[in-house]
């Protein structure tokens, strides 16, 4: 195949990178190696104008690890269950008005589960005519910019993660967190982790799922979680992705937080395919 020149171009001022010259539907090993290398340094990577089937997305995901099936069967793609639908369009064609509000607080996915995902991907099929973006925060840059005293404080801390049990989870869902098949307990995770490839330190506290720290009273922990979230989501660490149909976006599930902007017209259709990848 003729390879167009592979190149990276910044999308946001601080975060968000476009990968040029890639056709993910005909991905070869060399191009994949370049993508994997780029992704280690650029934790929000976007490929424009991709025309991908669920099969293409599943096989792209499998190159990075094990794409996991959605917990709820109704969201799974019938032929490729490791790809799920992320949409506000119901089976009967009606629009779920609440869809625009879902996941609009900052979070990292599934930090309350035993195993952490490596990355997640979204492929946009239909997007609102304006707004309706997804926002990302660079938790490596946020950590680097923390005052030394805060870095010292965080060094020995272990966060406690539960399902939407943090301050932002309470704000968004309150007592109405929805039923799931599984019961989720509490998972301890260091407040600072290192990136598996680059070893860069990452602030690993998110206000949706982190509800405390080991050995710290709630009165002290709750404001600390809020303070860290406010710090990490300053404009200088964030990127707002404006979707175009054909976008394939992947984000590092350790190095970033994300949220739906929640700013689109709730009546407009939004249809995407999603995959979350776990380590091999
Ligand atoms: Fe999410």
Coordinates of C-alpha atoms and ligand atoms in Angstrom, one line a residue:
X1 CA 0.0 0.0 0.0
X2 CA 1.1 3.5 -0.6
X3 CA 1.6 5.2 2.7
X4 CA 0.7 8.9 3.0
X5 CA 3.1 10.8 5.1
X6 CA 2.4 10.0 8.8
X7 CA 2.4 13.2 10.9
X8 CA 1.1 14.6 14.1
X9 CA -0.6 18.0 14.4
X10 CA -1.8 19.6 17.6
X11 CA -5.5 20.1 17.9
X12 CA -5.8 21.9 21.2
X13 CA -3.3 24.4 22.6
X14 CA -2.4 21.9 25.4
X15 CA -3.9 18.5 24.6
X16 CA -5.4 16.8 21.6
X17 CA -3.4 15.6 18.6
X18 CA -4.4 14.8 15.1
X19 CA -2.7 11.8 13.4
X20 CA -2.5 12.4 9.7
X21 CA -1.9 10.0 6.9
X22 CA -3.6 7.0 8.5
X23 CA -6.4 4.8 7.1
X24 CA -7.5 2.7 10.0
X25 CA -9.5 0.4 7.8
X26 CA -6.2 -0.8 6.2
X27 CA -3.8 -0.6 9.0
X28 CA -0.4 -2.2 8.6
X29 CA 2.0 -3.1 11.3
X30 CA 4.4 -0.2 10.7
X31 CA 1.6 2.3 10.9
X32 CA 0.3 0.7 14.0
X33 CA 3.8 0.9 15.6
X34 CA 3.9 4.6 14.8
X35 CA 0.4 5.1 16.3
X36 CA 1.3 3.2 19.5
X37 CA 4.5 5.2 19.9
X38 CA 2.6 8.5 19.3
X39 CA -0.1 7.6 21.7
X40 CA 2.3 7.1 24.5
X41 CA 3.2 10.8 24.3
X42 CA -0.1 12.2 23.1
X43 CA -2.9 10.8 25.2
X44 CA -5.8 12.1 23.1
X45 CA -5.3 11.1 19.5
X46 CA -7.7 11.8 16.7
X47 CA -8.0 10.3 13.2
X48 CA -10.3 12.3 10.9
X49 CA -12.4 11.0 8.0
X50 CA -12.3 7.3 8.9
X51 CA -14.9 5.0 7.6
X52 CA -14.9 2.1 10.0
X53 CA -17.1 -0.9 10.5
X54 CA -17.6 -2.4 13.9
X55 CA -15.2 -5.1 12.7
X56 CA -12.4 -2.5 11.9
X57 CA -12.9 -0.9 15.3
X58 CA -12.7 -4.3 17.1
X59 CA -9.6 -5.3 15.4
X60 CA -7.9 -1.9 16.0
X61 CA -8.8 -2.3 19.7
X62 CA -7.4 -5.8 19.8
X63 CA -4.0 -4.5 18.7
X64 CA -3.7 -2.7 22.0
X65 CA -5.1 -5.3 24.3
X66 CA -8.5 -6.9 25.0
X67 CA -11.6 -4.9 24.1
X68 CA -14.2 -5.6 26.8
X69 CA -17.9 -6.2 26.2
X70 CA -20.3 -3.6 27.6
X71 CA -21.8 -4.7 30.9
X72 CA -25.3 -4.1 29.5
X73 CA -26.2 -6.4 26.6
X74 CA -28.5 -4.0 24.9
X75 CA -25.7 -1.6 24.1
X76 CA -23.5 -4.3 22.5
X77 CA -23.0 -4.4 18.8
X78 CA -24.8 -7.6 17.7
X79 CA -21.9 -9.0 15.6
X80 CA -18.9 -7.5 17.5
X81 CA -20.0 -7.5 21.2
X82 CA -16.7 -5.8 22.2
X83 CA -18.0 -2.7 20.3
X84 CA -20.9 -0.9 21.9
X85 CA -23.3 1.8 20.9
X86 CA -23.1 5.2 22.5
X87 CA -26.2 7.0 21.4
X88 CA -29.1 9.0 22.5
X89 CA -31.4 7.4 19.9
X90 CA -33.7 4.7 21.3
X91 CA -34.6 1.5 19.4
X92 CA -37.8 3.1 18.3
X93 CA -36.0 6.1 16.9
X94 CA -37.0 8.5 19.7
X95 CA -34.3 10.7 21.3
X96 CA -33.4 10.1 24.9
X97 CA -33.4 13.7 26.3
X98 CA -31.3 12.7 29.3
X99 CA -28.6 11.5 26.9
X100 CA -26.9 14.9 26.7
X101 CA -26.5 15.0 30.5
X102 CA -24.9 11.6 30.9
X103 CA -21.2 11.5 32.0
X104 CA -20.9 15.3 32.1
X105 CA -18.8 15.4 35.2
X106 CA -15.0 14.8 35.0
X107 CA -14.0 11.2 35.4
X108 CA -11.7 8.4 34.4
X109 CA -13.6 5.3 33.4
X110 CA -14.0 2.3 35.7
X111 CA -11.4 3.2 38.3
X112 CA -13.6 1.4 40.8
X113 CA -13.1 -1.9 39.0
X114 CA -10.3 -4.3 39.8
X115 CA -8.6 -3.9 36.4
X116 CA -7.9 -0.5 34.9
X117 CA -8.6 0.0 31.2
X118 CA -5.7 1.0 29.0
X119 CA -7.6 3.2 26.6
X120 CA -11.0 3.9 25.1
X121 CA -12.1 4.8 21.6
X122 CA -15.1 6.6 20.1
X123 CA -16.0 6.5 16.4
X124 CA -18.5 9.3 15.5
X125 CA -21.2 8.4 13.0
X126 CA -23.8 11.2 13.7
X127 CA -23.0 14.3 15.7
X128 CA -25.0 17.3 16.8
X129 CA -24.9 20.3 14.3
X130 CA -23.1 22.4 16.9
X131 CA -21.5 21.8 20.3
X132 CA -21.9 18.4 21.9
X133 CA -18.1 17.9 22.4
X134 CA -16.1 15.8 24.7
X135 CA -13.6 17.4 27.0
X136 CA -10.3 15.9 28.2
X137 CA -7.8 16.9 30.9
X138 CA -4.1 16.0 30.9
X139 CA -3.4 14.5 34.3
X140 CA 0.4 14.3 33.6
X141 CA 0.6 18.1 33.0
X142 CA -1.7 18.7 36.0
X143 CA 0.6 16.7 38.2
X144 CA 3.7 18.4 37.0
X145 CA 2.2 21.8 37.8
X146 CA 1.1 21.0 41.3
X147 CA 2.9 22.9 44.1
X148 CA 5.7 20.9 45.7
X149 CA 3.8 20.7 49.0
X150 CA 0.9 19.1 47.3
X151 CA 3.1 16.6 45.5
X152 CA 4.6 15.7 48.9
X153 CA 1.2 15.3 50.4
X154 CA 0.0 13.0 47.6
X155 CA 3.2 10.9 47.6
X156 CA 1.9 8.5 50.2
X157 CA -1.8 8.7 49.6
X158 CA -4.0 5.9 48.4
X159 CA -7.3 6.9 46.9
X160 CA -10.5 5.0 47.4
X161 CA -12.6 4.4 44.3
X162 CA -16.3 3.5 44.1
X163 CA -19.0 3.5 41.5
X164 CA -19.9 7.3 41.1
X165 CA -19.4 7.7 44.8
X166 CA -17.1 10.8 44.7
X167 CA -18.2 14.4 44.9
X168 CA -19.0 14.7 41.2
X169 CA -20.8 11.4 41.1
X170 CA -23.0 12.5 44.0
X171 CA -23.6 15.8 42.2
X172 CA -24.5 14.1 38.9
X173 CA -26.4 11.0 40.0
X174 CA -27.1 11.4 43.7
X175 CA -29.0 8.3 44.9
X176 CA -30.0 7.4 41.4
X177 CA -27.0 5.6 40.1
X178 CA -28.9 3.0 38.1
X179 CA -29.0 -0.8 38.5
X180 CA -26.1 -3.0 37.3
X181 CA -25.7 -6.7 37.3
X182 CA -22.6 -6.5 39.4
X183 CA -22.0 -5.1 42.9
X184 CA -19.1 -2.8 43.1
X185 CA -17.0 -2.5 46.2
X186 CA -14.2 -0.1 47.0
X187 CA -10.9 -0.2 45.2
X188 CA -7.7 1.4 46.5
X189 CA -5.4 3.1 44.1
X190 CA -2.3 5.3 44.6
X191 CA -3.1 9.0 44.2
X192 CA -0.1 9.2 41.8
X193 CA 0.7 6.5 39.3
X194 CA 3.2 6.3 36.5
X195 CA 2.5 6.0 32.8
X196 CA 3.3 2.4 31.8
X197 CA 5.3 3.5 28.8
X198 CA 6.8 6.9 29.5
X199 CA 6.9 6.5 33.3
X200 CA 5.7 10.1 33.7
X201 CA 3.7 10.7 36.9
X202 CA 0.0 11.0 36.6
X203 CA -2.4 12.5 39.1
X204 CA -4.8 9.6 39.5
X205 CA -7.7 11.1 41.5
X206 CA -11.0 11.8 39.8
X207 CA -14.0 13.5 41.4
X208 CA -16.6 10.9 40.0
X209 CA -15.2 7.7 41.5
X210 CA -12.6 8.8 44.1
X211 CA -14.5 9.2 47.4
X212 CA -11.7 9.2 49.9
X213 CA -8.2 8.3 50.9
X214 CA -6.9 5.6 53.1
X215 CA -6.6 6.8 56.7
X216 CA -8.1 10.2 56.0
X217 CA -11.5 11.5 57.4
X218 CA -14.1 12.3 54.8
X219 CA -14.2 16.0 56.0
X220 CA -10.6 16.3 54.9
X221 CA -10.7 14.0 51.8
X222 CA -13.8 15.4 50.1
X223 CA -12.4 19.0 49.8
X224 CA -9.0 17.6 48.7
X225 CA -10.7 15.6 45.9
X226 CA -12.6 18.7 44.8
X227 CA -9.4 20.9 45.0
X228 CA -7.4 18.5 42.9
X229 CA -10.2 18.2 40.3
X230 CA -10.6 22.0 40.1
X231 CA -6.8 22.3 39.6
X232 CA -6.5 19.6 37.0
X233 CA -9.4 20.9 34.9
X234 CA -8.2 24.4 34.4
X235 CA -8.2 25.5 30.8
X236 CA -4.5 25.2 30.5
X237 CA -4.7 21.4 30.9
X238 CA -7.8 20.7 28.9
X239 CA -9.0 20.1 25.3
X240 CA -12.5 20.4 24.0
X241 CA -13.0 18.0 21.1
X242 CA -15.6 19.2 18.5
X243 CA -16.9 16.1 16.8
X244 CA -17.1 15.5 13.0
X245 CA -18.6 12.4 11.5
X246 CA -15.8 10.0 10.7
X247 CA -13.7 11.0 13.7
X248 CA -12.0 8.1 15.5
X249 CA -10.7 9.4 18.8
X250 CA -8.8 7.4 21.3
X251 CA -7.8 8.5 24.8
X252 CA -5.4 7.1 27.4
X253 CA -7.5 6.0 30.4
X254 CA -4.7 6.6 32.9
X255 CA -3.2 9.8 31.7
X256 CA -6.5 11.7 31.2
X257 CA -9.9 12.5 32.6
X258 CA -12.8 13.2 30.4
X259 CA -16.4 14.4 30.4
X260 CA -19.2 15.0 28.0
X261 CA -19.6 18.8 27.5
X262 CA -23.4 18.4 27.8
X263 CA -23.9 21.5 25.8
X264 CA -25.7 20.2 22.7
X265 CA -29.4 20.5 21.8
X266 CA -30.8 17.5 23.6
X267 CA -33.1 16.7 20.6
X268 CA -30.2 16.3 18.2
X269 CA -29.0 12.8 17.3
X270 CA -25.7 11.5 18.5
X271 CA -24.5 8.1 17.4
X272 CA -21.1 6.7 18.1
X273 CA -19.4 3.3 18.5
X274 CA -17.3 2.8 21.5
X275 CA -14.6 0.3 22.6
X276 CA -12.8 0.1 25.9
X277 CA -9.5 -1.8 25.9
X278 CA -8.0 -3.7 28.8
X279 CA -4.4 -5.0 29.2
X280 CA -3.5 -8.4 27.6
Ligands
LIG1 FE1 -16.4 8.0 30.5

